[in-house]
Structures are given as structure tokens and as C-alpha cells.
mmCIF file with all atom_site columns, C-alpha atoms and ligand atoms in Angstrom:
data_model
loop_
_atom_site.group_PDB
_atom_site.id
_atom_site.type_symbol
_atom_site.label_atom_id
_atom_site.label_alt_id
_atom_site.label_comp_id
_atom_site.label_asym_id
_atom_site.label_entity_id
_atom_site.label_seq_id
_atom_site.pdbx_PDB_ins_code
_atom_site.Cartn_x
_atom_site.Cartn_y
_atom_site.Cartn_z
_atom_site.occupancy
_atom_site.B_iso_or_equiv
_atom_site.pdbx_formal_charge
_atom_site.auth_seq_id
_atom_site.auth_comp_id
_atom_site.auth_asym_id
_atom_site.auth_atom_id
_atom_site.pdbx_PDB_model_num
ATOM   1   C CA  . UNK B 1 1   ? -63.787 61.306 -9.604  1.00 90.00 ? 1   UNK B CA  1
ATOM   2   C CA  . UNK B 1 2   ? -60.916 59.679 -11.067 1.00 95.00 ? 2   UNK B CA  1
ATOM   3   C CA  . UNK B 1 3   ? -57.775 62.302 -11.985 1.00 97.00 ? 3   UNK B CA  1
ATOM   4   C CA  . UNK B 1 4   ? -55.050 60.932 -14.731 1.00 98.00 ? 4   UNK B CA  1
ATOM   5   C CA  . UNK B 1 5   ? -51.994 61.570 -13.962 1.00 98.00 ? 5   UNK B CA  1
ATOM   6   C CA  . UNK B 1 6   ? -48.632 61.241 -16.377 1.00 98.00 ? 6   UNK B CA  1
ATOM   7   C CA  . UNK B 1 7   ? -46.129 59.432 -14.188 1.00 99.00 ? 7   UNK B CA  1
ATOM   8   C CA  . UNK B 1 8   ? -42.472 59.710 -15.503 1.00 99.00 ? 8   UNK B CA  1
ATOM   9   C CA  . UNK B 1 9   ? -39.810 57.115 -13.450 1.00 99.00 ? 9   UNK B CA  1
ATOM   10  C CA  . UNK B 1 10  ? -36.371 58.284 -13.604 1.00 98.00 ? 10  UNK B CA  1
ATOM   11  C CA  . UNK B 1 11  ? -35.052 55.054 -13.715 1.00 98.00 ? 11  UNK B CA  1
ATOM   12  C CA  . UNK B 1 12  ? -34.735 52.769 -16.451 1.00 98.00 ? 12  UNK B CA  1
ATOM   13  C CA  . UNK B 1 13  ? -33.566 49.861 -14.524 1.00 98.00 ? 13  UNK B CA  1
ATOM   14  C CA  . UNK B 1 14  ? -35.663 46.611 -14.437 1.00 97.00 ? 14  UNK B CA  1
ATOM   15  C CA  . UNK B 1 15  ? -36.086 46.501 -10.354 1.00 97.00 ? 15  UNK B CA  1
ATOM   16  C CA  . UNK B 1 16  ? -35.698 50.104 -9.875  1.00 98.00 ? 16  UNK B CA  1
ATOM   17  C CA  . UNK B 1 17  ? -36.959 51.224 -6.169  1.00 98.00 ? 17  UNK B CA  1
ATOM   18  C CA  . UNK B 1 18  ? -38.785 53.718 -7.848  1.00 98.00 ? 18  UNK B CA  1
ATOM   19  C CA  . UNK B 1 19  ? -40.692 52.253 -10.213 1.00 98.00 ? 19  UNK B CA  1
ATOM   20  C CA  . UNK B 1 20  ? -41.687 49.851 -7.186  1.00 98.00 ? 20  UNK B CA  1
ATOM   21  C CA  . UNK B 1 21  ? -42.390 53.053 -5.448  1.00 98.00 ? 21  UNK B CA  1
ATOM   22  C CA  . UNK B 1 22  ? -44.635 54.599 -8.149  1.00 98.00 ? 22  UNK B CA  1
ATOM   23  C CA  . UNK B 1 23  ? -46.924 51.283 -8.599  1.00 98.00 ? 23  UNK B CA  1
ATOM   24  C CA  . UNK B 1 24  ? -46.925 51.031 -4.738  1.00 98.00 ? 24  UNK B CA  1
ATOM   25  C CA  . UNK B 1 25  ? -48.430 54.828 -4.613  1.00 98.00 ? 25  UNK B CA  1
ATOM   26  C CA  . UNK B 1 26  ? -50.722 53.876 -7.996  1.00 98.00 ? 26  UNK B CA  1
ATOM   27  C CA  . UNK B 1 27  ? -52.250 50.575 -5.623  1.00 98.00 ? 27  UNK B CA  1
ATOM   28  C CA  . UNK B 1 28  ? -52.587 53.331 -3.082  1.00 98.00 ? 28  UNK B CA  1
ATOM   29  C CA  . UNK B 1 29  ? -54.423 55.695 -4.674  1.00 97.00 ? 29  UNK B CA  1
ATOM   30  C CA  . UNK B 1 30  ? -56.996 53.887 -5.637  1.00 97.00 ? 30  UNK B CA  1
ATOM   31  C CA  . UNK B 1 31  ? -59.395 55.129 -7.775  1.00 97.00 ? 31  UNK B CA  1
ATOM   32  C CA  . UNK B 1 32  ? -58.443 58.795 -7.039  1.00 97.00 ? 32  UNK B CA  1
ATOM   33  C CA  . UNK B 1 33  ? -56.043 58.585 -9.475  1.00 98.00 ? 33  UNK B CA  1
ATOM   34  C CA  . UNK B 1 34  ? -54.989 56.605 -12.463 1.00 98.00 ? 34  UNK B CA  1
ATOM   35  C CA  . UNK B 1 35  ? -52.120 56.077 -13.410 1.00 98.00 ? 35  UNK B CA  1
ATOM   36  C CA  . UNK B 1 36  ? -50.247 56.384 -16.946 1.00 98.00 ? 36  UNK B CA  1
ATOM   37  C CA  . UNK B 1 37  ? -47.034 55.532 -17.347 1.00 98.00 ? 37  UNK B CA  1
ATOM   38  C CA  . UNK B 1 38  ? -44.688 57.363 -19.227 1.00 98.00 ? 38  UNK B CA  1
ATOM   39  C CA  . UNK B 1 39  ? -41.928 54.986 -21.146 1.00 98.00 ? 39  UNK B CA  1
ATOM   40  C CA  . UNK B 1 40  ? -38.832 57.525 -21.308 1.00 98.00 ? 40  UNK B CA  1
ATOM   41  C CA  . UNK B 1 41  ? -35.998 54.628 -22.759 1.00 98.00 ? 41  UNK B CA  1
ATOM   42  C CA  . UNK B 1 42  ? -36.670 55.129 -26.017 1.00 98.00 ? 42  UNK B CA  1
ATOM   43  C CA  . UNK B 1 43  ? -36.670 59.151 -26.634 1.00 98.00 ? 43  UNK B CA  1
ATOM   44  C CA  . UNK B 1 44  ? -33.934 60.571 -28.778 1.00 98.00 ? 44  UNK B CA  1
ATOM   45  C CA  . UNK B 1 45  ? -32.071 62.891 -27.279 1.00 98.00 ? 45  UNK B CA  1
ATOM   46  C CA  . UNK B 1 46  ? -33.549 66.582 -27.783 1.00 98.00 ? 46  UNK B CA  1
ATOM   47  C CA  . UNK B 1 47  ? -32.428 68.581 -31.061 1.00 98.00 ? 47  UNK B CA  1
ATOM   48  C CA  . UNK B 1 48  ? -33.342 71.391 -32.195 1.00 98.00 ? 48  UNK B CA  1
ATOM   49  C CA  . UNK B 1 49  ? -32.494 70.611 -35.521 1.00 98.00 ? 49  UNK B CA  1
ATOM   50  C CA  . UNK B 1 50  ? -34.427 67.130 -35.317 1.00 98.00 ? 50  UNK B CA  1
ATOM   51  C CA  . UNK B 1 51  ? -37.434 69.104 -33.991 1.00 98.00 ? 51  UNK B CA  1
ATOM   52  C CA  . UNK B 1 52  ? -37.454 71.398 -37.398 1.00 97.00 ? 52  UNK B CA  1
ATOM   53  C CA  . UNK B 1 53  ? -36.959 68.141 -39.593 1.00 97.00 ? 53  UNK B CA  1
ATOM   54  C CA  . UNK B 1 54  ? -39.972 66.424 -38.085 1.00 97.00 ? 54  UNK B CA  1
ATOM   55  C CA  . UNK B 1 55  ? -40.655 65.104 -34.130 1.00 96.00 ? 55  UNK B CA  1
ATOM   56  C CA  . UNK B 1 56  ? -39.927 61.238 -33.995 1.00 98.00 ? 56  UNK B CA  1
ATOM   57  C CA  . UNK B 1 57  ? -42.868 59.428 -33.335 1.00 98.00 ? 57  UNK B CA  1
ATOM   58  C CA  . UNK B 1 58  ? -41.517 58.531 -29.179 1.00 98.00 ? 58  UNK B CA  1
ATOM   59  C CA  . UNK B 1 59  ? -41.689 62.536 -28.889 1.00 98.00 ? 59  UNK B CA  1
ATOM   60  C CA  . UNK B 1 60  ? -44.693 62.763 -30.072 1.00 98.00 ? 60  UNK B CA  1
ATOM   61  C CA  . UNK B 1 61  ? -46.288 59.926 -28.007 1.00 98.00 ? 61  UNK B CA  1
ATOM   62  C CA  . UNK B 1 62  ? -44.551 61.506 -24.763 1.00 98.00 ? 62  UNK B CA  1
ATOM   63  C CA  . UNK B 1 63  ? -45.560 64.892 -25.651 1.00 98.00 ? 63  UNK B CA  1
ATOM   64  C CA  . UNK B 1 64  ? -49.527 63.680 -25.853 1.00 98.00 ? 64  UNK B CA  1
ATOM   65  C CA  . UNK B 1 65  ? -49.341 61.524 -22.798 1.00 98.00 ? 65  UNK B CA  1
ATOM   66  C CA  . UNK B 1 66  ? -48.166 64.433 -20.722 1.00 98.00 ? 66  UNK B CA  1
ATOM   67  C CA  . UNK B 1 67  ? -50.950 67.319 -22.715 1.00 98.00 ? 67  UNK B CA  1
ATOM   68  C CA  . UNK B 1 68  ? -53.782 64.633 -22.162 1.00 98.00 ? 68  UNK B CA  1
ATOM   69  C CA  . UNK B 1 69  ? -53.138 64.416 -18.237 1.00 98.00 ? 69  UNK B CA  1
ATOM   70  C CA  . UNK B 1 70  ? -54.914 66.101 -15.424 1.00 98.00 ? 70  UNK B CA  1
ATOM   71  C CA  . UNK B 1 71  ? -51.462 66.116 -13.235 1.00 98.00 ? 71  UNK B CA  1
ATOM   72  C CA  . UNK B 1 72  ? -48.091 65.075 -13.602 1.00 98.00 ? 72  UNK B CA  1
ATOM   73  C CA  . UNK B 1 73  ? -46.104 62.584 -11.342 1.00 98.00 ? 73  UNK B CA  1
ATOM   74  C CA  . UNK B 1 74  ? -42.029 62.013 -11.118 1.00 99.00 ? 74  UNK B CA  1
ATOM   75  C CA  . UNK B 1 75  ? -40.826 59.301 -8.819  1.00 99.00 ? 75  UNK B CA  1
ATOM   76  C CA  . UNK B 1 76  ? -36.874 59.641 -9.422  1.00 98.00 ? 76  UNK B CA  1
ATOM   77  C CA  . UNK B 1 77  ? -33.351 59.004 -8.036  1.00 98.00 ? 77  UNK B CA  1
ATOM   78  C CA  . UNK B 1 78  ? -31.095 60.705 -7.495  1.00 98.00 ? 78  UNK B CA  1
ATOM   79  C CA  . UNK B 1 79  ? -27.906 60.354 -9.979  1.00 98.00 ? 79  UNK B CA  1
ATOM   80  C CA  . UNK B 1 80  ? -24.769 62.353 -8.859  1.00 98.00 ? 80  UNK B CA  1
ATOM   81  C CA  . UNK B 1 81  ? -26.889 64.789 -6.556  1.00 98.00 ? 81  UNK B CA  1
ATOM   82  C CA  . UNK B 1 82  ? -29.204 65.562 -9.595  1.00 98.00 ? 82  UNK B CA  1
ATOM   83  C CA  . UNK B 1 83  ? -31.542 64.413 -11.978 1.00 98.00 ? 83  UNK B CA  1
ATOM   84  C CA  . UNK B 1 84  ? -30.535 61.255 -14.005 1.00 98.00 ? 84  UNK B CA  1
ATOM   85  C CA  . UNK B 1 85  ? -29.759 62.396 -17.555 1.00 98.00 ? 85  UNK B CA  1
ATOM   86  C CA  . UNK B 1 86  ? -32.799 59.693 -19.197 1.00 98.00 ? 86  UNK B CA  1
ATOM   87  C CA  . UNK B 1 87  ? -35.299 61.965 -16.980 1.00 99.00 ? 87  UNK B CA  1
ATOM   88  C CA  . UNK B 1 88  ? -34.226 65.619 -17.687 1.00 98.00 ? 88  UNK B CA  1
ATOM   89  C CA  . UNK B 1 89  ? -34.324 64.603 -21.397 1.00 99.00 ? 89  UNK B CA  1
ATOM   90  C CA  . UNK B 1 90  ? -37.626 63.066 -20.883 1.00 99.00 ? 90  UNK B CA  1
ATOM   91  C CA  . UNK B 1 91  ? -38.759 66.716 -19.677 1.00 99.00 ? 91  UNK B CA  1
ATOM   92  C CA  . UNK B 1 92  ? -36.932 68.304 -22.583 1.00 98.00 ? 92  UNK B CA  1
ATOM   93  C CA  . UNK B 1 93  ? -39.138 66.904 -24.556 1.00 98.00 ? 93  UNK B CA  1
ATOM   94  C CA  . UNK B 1 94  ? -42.138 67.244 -23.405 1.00 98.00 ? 94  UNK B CA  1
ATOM   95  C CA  . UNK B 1 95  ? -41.719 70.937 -22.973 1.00 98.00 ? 95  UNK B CA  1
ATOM   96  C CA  . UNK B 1 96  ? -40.850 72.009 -26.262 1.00 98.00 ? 96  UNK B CA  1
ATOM   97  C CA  . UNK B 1 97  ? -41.511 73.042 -29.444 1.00 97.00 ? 97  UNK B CA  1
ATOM   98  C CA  . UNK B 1 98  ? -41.388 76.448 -28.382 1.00 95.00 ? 98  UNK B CA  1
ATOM   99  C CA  . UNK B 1 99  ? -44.061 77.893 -27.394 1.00 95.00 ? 99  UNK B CA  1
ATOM   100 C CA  . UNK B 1 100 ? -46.283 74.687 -26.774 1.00 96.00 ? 100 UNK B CA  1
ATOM   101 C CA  . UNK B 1 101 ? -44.592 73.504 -23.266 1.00 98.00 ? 101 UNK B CA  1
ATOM   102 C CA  . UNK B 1 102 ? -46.939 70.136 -22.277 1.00 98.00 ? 102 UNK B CA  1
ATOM   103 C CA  . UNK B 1 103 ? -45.804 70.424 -18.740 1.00 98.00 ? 103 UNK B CA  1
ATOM   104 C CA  . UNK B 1 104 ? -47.733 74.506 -18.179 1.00 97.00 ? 104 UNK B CA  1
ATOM   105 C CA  . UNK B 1 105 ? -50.078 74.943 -15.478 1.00 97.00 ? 105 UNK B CA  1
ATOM   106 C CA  . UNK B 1 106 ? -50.194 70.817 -14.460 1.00 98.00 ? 106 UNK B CA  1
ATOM   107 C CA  . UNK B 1 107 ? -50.331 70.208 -11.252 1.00 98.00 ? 107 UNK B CA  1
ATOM   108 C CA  . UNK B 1 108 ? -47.127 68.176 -9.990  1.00 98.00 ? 108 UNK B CA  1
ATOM   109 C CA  . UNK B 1 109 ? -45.181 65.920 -7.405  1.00 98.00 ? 109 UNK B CA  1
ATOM   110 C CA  . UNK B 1 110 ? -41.389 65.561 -7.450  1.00 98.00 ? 110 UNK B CA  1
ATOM   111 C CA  . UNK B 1 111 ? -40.658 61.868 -4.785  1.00 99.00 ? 111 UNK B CA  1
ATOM   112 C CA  . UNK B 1 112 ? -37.115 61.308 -4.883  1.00 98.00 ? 112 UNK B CA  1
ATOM   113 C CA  . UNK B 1 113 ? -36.081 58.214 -3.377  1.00 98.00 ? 113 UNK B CA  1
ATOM   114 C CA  . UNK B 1 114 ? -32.686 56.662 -2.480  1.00 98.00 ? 114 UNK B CA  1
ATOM   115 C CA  . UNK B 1 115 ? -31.018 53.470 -1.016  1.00 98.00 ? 115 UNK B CA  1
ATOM   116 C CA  . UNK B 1 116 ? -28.790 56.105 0.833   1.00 97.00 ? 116 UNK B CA  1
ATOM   117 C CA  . UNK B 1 117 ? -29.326 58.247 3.945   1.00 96.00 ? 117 UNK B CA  1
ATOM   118 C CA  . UNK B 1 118 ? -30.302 61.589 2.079   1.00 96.00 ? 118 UNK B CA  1
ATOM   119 C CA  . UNK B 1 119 ? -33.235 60.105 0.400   1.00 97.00 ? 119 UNK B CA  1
ATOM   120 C CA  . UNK B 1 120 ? -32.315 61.986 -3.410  1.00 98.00 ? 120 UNK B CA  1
ATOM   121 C CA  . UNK B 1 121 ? -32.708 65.705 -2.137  1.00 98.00 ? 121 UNK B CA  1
ATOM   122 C CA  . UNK B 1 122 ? -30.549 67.047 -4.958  1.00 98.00 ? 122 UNK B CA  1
ATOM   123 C CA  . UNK B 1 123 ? -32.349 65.381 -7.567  1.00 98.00 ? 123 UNK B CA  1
ATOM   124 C CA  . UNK B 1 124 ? -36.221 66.507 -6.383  1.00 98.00 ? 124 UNK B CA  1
ATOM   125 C CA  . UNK B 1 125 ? -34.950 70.409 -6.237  1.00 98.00 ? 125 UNK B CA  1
ATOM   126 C CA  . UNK B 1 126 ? -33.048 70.216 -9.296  1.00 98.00 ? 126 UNK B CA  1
ATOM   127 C CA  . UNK B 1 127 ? -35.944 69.036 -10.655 1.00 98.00 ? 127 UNK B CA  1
ATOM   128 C CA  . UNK B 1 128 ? -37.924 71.300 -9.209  1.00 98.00 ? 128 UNK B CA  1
ATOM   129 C CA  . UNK B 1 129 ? -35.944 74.425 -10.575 1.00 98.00 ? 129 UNK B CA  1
ATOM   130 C CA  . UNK B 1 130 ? -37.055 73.185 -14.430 1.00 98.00 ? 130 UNK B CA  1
ATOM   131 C CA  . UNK B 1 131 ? -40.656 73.000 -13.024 1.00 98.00 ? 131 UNK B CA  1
ATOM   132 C CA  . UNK B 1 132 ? -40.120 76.992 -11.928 1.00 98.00 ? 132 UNK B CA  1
ATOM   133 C CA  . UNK B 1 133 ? -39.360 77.839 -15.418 1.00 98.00 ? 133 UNK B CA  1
ATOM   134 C CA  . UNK B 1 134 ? -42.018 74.778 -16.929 1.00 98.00 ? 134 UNK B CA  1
ATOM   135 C CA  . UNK B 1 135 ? -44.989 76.519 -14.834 1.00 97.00 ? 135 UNK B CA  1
ATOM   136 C CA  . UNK B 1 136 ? -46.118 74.298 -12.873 1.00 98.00 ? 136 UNK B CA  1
ATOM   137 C CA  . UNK B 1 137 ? -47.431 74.940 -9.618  1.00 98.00 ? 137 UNK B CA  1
ATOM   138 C CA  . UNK B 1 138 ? -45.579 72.005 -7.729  1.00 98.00 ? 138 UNK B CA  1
ATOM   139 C CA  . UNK B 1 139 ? -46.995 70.205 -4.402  1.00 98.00 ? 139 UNK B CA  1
ATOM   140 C CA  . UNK B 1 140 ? -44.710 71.862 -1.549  1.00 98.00 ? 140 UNK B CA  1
ATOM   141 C CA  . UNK B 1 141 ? -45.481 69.637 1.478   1.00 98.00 ? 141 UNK B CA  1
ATOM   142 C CA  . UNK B 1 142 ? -45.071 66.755 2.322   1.00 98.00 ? 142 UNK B CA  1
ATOM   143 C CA  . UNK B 1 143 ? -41.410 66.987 0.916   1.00 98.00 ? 143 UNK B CA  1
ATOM   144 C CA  . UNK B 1 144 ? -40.726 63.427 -0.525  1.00 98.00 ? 144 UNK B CA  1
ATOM   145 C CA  . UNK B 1 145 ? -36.929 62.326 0.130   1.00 98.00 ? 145 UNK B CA  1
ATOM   146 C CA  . UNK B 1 146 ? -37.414 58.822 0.743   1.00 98.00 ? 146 UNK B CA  1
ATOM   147 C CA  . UNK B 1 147 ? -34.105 57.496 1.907   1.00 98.00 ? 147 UNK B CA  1
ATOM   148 C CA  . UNK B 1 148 ? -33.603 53.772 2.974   1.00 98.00 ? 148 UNK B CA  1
ATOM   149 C CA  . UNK B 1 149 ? -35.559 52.204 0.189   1.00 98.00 ? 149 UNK B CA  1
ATOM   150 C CA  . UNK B 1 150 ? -33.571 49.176 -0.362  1.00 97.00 ? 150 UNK B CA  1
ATOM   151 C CA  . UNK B 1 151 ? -35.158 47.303 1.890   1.00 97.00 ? 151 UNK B CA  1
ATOM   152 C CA  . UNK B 1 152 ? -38.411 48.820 1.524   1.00 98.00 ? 152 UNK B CA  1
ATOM   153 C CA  . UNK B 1 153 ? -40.095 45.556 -0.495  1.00 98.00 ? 153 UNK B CA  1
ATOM   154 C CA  . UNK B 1 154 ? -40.602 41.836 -1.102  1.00 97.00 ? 154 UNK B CA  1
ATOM   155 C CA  . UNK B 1 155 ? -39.626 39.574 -3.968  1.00 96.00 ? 155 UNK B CA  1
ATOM   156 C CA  . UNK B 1 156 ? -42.885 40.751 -5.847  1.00 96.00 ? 156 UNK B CA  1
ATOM   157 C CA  . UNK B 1 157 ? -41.545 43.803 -5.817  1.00 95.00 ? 157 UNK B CA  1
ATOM   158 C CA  . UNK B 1 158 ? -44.702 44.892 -3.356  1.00 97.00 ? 158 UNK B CA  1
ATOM   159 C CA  . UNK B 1 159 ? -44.306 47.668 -0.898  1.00 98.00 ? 159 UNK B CA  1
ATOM   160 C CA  . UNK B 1 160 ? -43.811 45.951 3.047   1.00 98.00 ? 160 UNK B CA  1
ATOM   161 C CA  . UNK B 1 161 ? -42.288 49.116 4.654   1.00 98.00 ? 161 UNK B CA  1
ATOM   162 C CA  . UNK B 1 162 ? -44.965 50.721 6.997   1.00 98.00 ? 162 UNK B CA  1
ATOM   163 C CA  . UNK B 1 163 ? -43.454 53.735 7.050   1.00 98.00 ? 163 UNK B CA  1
ATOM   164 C CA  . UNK B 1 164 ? -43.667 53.965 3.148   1.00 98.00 ? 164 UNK B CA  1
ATOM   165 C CA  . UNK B 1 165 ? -47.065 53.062 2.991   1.00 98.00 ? 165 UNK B CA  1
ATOM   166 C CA  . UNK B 1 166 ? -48.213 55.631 5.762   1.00 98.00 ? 166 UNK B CA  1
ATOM   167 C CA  . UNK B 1 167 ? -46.199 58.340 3.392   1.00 98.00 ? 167 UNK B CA  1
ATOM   168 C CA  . UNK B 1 168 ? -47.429 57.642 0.372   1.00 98.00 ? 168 UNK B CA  1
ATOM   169 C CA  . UNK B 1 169 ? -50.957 57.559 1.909   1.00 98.00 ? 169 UNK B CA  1
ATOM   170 C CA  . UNK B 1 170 ? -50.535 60.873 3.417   1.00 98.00 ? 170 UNK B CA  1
ATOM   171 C CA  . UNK B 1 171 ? -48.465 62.047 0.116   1.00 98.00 ? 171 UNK B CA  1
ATOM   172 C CA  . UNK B 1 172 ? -52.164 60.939 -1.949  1.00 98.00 ? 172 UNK B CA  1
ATOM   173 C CA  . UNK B 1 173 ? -54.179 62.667 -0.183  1.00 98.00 ? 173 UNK B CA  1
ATOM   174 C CA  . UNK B 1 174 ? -52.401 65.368 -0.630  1.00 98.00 ? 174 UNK B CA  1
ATOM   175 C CA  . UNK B 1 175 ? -51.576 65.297 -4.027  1.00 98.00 ? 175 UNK B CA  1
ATOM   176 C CA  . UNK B 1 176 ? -55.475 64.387 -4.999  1.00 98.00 ? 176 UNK B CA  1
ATOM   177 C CA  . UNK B 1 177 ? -56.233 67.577 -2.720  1.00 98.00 ? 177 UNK B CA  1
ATOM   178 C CA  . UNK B 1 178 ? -53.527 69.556 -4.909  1.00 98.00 ? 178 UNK B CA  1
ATOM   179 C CA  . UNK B 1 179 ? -54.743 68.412 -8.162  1.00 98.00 ? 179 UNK B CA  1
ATOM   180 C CA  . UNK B 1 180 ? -58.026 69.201 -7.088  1.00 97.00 ? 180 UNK B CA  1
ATOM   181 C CA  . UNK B 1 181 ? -57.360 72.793 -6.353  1.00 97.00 ? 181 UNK B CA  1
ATOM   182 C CA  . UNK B 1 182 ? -55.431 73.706 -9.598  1.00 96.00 ? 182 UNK B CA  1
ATOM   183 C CA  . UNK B 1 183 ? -57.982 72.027 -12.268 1.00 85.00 ? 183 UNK B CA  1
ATOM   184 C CA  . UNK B 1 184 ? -58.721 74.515 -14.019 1.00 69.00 ? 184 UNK B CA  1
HETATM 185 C C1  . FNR W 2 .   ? -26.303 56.685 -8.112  1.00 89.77 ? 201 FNR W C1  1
HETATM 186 N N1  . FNR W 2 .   ? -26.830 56.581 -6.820  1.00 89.77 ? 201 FNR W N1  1
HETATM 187 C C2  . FNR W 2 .   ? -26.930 57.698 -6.035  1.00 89.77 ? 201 FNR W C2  1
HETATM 188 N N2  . FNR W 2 .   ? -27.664 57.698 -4.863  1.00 89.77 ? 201 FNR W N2  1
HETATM 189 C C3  . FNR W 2 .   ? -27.813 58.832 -4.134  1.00 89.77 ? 201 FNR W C3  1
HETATM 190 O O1  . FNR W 2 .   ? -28.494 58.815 -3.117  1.00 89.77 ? 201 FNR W O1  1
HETATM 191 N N3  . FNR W 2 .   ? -27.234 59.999 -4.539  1.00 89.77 ? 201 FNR W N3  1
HETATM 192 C C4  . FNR W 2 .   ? -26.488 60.097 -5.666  1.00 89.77 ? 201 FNR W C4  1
HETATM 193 O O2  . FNR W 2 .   ? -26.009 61.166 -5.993  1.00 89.77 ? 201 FNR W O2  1
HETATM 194 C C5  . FNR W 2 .   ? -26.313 58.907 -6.449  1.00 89.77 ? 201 FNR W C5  1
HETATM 195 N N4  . FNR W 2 .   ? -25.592 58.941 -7.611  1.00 89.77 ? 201 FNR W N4  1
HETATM 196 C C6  . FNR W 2 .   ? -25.672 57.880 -8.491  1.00 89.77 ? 201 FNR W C6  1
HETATM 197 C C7  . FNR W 2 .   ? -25.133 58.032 -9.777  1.00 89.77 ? 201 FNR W C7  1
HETATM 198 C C8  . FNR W 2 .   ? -25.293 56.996 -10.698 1.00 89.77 ? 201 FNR W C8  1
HETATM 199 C C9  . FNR W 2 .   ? -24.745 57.191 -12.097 1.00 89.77 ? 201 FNR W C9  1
HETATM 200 C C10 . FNR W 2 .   ? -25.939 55.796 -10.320 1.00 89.77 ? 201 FNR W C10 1
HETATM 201 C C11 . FNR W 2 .   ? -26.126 54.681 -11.338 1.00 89.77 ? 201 FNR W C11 1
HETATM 202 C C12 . FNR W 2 .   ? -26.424 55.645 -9.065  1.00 89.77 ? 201 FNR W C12 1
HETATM 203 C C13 . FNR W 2 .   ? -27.373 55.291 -6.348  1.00 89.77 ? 201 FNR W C13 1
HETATM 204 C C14 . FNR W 2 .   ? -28.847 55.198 -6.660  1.00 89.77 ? 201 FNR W C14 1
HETATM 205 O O3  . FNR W 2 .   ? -29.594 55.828 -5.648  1.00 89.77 ? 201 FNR W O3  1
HETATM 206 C C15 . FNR W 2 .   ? -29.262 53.715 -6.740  1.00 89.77 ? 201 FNR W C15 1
HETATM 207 O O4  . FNR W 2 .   ? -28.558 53.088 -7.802  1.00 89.77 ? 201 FNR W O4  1
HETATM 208 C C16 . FNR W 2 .   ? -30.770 53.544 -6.929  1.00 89.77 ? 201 FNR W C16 1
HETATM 209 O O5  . FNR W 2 .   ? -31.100 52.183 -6.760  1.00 89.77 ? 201 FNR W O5  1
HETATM 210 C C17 . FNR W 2 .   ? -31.225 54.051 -8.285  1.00 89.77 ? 201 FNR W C17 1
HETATM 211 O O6  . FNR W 2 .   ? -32.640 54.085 -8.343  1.00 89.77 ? 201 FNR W O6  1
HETATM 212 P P1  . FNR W 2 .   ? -33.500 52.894 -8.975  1.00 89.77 ? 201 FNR W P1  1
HETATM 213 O O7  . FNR W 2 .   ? -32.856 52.482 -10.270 1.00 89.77 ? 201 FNR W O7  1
HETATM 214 O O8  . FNR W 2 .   ? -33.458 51.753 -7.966  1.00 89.77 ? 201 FNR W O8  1
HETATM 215 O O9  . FNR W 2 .   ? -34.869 53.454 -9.132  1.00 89.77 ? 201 FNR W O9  1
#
């Protein structure tokens, strides 16, 4: 059985470590899950007022992608000891119009990753305090603070850290397990 899971990269940047990260973990996978990407560059930022004139059309895509998923993924760094601003809009978004949050009951995974030593701790639990309020029961163990992960691959852009593969091999099976257990 294949699960589809909504993966939202915090970064926007062209070589970001986690976007190598998240297609490293999609290769991974394998046919447990599928990946589908969603593209976060282009959302307004959330109003209110722009929500009662009519959704924009990048809402609406974002807000489908995530309500069509089995699970939800975020592979994200960590900007100023939180979540970078492109990202927390992204899930701004996608949980509103009142009342019809896309995020509720899907399973998720926070990975933070970082070049640095503390591996973007702040950013997966400030995340993880909007997924409280989102409902979603979120995968507890393993934690994912990946620190170190600018030397973690080649040219390609392909995964050659060991270490990272063993993780995110061990972080699959647990996520597929997780999924698995809250499909409803
Ligand atoms: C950073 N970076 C960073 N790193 C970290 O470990 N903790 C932090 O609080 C911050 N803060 C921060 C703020 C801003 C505005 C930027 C642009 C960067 C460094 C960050 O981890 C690094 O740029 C990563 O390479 C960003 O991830 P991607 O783009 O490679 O996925």
C-alpha cells in the first residue's frame, strides 16, 4: 500500500539542505509513500479580508493538496530559532477558512535540519505548538534535529551521509507505521 503524503519544505532556496533532505527520504521510502510536493513561494500572505473577497487560486491549490493527503510531511530550517516566515504562512493557509482546517486529524512529521550544531530544535517545536492547536496527532519519536547537514551530500544534490540515510530509514519506518495507525 502506497500512503500520499503532502510534503511542505521550509525553504525556498534553490540548493536548500532540506529539500535535498526531503527527496533523499522520498528515494527512501520507496513505494510506502509518495510523495507530493507542496510549492509554498507563491502564496499570498494570509488575510482575512482576502479570504472573504475570494481565496486566490495558490490557496486554493495548497489547501487541496494538503485535504487530498493521507499524511503530512515538513522538512524545515530553522530561521532565528523558529519557523521561517514562507512556512508558517504556508500553514496559515492551509488551516483556514474557519472552520475547515486541512491540516485536522493528519498524521504528521516535523525534521528540522541545520548546517549548525543544534540541528533546528526551535523551529520543529515551534512548529509543533501550531500542530497542538491544528489537531494533528504528530510522530513523537524519533525526534528529527538533524544538525551538520552541510556536508551531508554530493554535487547531485544526492544524500552520501550514512548516518542520514540510517535516520531517515529508521524515521520511514516509523512514520509509515504512524500513518498506518491513525488512518482513519
Ligand atoms: C538562518 N540559519 C539558522 N540556522 C540555525 O541553525 N538556527 C537559526 O536560528 C538560524 N537562523 C537563520 C535565520 C535566517 C534568516 C537565515 C536565512 C538562516 C541558517 C540556516 O540553517 C541555513 O541558512 C540553512 O542552509 C537553511 O536551510 P536550507 O535553505 O539549506 O534548507
Amino acid at each position: 500500500m502506497t500512503r500520499k503524503v503532502a510534503v511542505l519544505v521550509g525553504s525556498l532556496r534553490k540548493e536548500s539542505f532540506n529539500r535535498k533532505i526531503a527527496k533523499a527520504f522520498e528515494k527512501i521510502a520507496g513505494d510506502k509513500l509518495s510523495f507530493d510536493f507542496v510549492e509554498i513561494g507563491d502564496l499570498p500572505f494570509y488575510n482575512e479580508d482576502v479570504e472573504a473577497a475570494g481565496a486566490p487560486a495558490a490557496w486554493a491549490r495548497v489547501r487541496e493538496q494538503v485535504k487530498g493527503a493521507d499524511a503530512v510531511l515538513f522538512v524545515t530550517p530553522e530561521y532565528n530559532r523558529s519557523v521561517p516566515g514562507v512556512l508558517k504562512n504556508a500553514v496559515d493557509v492551509i488551516s483556514r477558512p474557519y472552520g475547515k482546517n486541512n491540516f485536522s486529524g493528519k498524521p504528521t512529521a516535523v525534521i528540522a535540519s541545520s548546517p549548525g550544531a543544534l540541528g533546528g530544535f526551535g523551529a520543529n517545536h515551534h512548529l509543533r505548538q501550531s500542530l497542538v492547536f491544528l489537531d494533528t496527532p504528530v510522530l513523537q519519536q524519533p525526534e528529527a534535529y538533524l544538525g551538520g547537514v552541510g556536508n551531508w551530500f554530493d554535487e547531485s544534490g544526492a544524500l552520501t551521509n550514512d548516518g542520514g540515510k540510517d535516520f531517515l530509514t529508521n524515521f520511514s519506518a516509523a512514520f509509515v507505521a504512524w500513518i498506518d495507525s491513525h488512518s482513519k
